[in-house]
mmCIF file of C-alpha atoms in Angstrom:
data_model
loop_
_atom_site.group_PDB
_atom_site.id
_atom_site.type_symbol
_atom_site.label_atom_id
_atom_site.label_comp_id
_atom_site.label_asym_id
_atom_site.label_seq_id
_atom_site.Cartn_x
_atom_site.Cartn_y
_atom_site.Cartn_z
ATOM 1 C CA UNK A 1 0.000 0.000 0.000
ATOM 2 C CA UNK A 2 1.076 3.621 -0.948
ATOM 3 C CA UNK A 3 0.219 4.798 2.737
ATOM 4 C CA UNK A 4 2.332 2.112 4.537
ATOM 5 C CA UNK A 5 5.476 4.400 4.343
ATOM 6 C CA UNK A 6 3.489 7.372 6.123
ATOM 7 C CA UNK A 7 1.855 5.338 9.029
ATOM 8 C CA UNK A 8 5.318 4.022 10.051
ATOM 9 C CA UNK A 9 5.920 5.625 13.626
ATOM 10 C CA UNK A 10 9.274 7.409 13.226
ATOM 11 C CA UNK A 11 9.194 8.322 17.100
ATOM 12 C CA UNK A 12 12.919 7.168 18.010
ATOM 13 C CA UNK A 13 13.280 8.605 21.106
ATOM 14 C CA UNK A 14 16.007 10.974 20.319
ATOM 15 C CA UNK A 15 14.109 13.831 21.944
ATOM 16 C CA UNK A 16 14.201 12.378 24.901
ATOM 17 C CA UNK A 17 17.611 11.267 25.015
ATOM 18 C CA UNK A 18 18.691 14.981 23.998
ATOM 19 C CA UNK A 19 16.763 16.196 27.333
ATOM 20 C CA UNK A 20 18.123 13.551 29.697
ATOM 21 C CA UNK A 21 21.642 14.579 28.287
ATOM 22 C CA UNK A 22 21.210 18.307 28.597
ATOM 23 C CA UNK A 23 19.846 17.398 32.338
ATOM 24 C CA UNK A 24 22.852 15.508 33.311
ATOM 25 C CA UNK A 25 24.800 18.606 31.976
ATOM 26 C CA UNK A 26 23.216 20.899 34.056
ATOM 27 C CA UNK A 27 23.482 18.788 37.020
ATOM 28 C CA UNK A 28 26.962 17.471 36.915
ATOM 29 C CA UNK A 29 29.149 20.660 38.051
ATOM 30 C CA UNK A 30 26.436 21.284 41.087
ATOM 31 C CA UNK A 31 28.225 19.386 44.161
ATOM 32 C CA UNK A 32 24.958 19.152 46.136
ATOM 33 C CA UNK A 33 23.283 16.911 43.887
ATOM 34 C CA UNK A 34 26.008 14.866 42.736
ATOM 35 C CA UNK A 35 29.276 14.423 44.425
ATOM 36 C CA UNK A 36 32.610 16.199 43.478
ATOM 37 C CA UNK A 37 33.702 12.621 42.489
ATOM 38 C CA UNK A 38 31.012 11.434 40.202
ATOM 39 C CA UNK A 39 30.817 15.432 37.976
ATOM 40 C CA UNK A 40 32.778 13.996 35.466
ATOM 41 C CA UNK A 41 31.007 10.987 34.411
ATOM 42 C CA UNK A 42 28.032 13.632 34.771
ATOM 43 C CA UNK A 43 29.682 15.381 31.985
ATOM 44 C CA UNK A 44 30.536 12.606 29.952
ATOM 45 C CA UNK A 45 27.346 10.800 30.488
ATOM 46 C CA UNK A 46 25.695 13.746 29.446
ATOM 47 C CA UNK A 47 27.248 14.161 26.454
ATOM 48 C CA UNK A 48 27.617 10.633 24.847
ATOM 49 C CA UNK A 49 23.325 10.484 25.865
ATOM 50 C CA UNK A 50 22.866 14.098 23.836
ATOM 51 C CA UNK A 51 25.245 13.373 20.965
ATOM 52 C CA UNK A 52 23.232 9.759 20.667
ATOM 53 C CA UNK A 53 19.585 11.620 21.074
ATOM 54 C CA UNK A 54 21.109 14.062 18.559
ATOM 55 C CA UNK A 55 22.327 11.275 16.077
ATOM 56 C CA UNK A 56 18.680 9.270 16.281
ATOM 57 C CA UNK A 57 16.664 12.491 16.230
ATOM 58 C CA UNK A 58 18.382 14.343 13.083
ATOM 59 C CA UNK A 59 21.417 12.610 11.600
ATOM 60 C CA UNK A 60 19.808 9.120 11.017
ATOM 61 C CA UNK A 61 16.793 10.462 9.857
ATOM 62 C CA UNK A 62 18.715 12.888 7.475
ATOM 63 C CA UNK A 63 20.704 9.945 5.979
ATOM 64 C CA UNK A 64 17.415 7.792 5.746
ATOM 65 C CA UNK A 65 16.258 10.680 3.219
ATOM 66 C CA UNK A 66 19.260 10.329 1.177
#
């Protein structure tokens, strides 16, 4: 069917991701919520979630297109 295509759900959950990342950013330099010892895997966590939210949400989709 010609339609099949456009019902597909193309919800990937990159949004999300790109939130929880930008969260764990925020929070990771601020000591009273997470410990001095545990801000840089904040960081890091924060950004390998975000750059993977960012990949699903727009690169994928981009090269999908292609």
């Amino acid at each position: 069917m010609v339609h099949s295509e456009h019902n597909k759900s193309k919800n990937s959950g990159g949004f999300a991701l790109i939130i929880m990342g930008a969260l764990l950013l925020i929070i990771g330099p601020q000591e009273a919520i997470v410990p001095k010892s545990m801000s840089v895997i904040t960081w890091v966590a924060g950004l390998l979630i975000g750059g993977l939210g960012f990949y699903l949400k727009f690169i994928r989709h981009r090269t999908k297109q292609q």
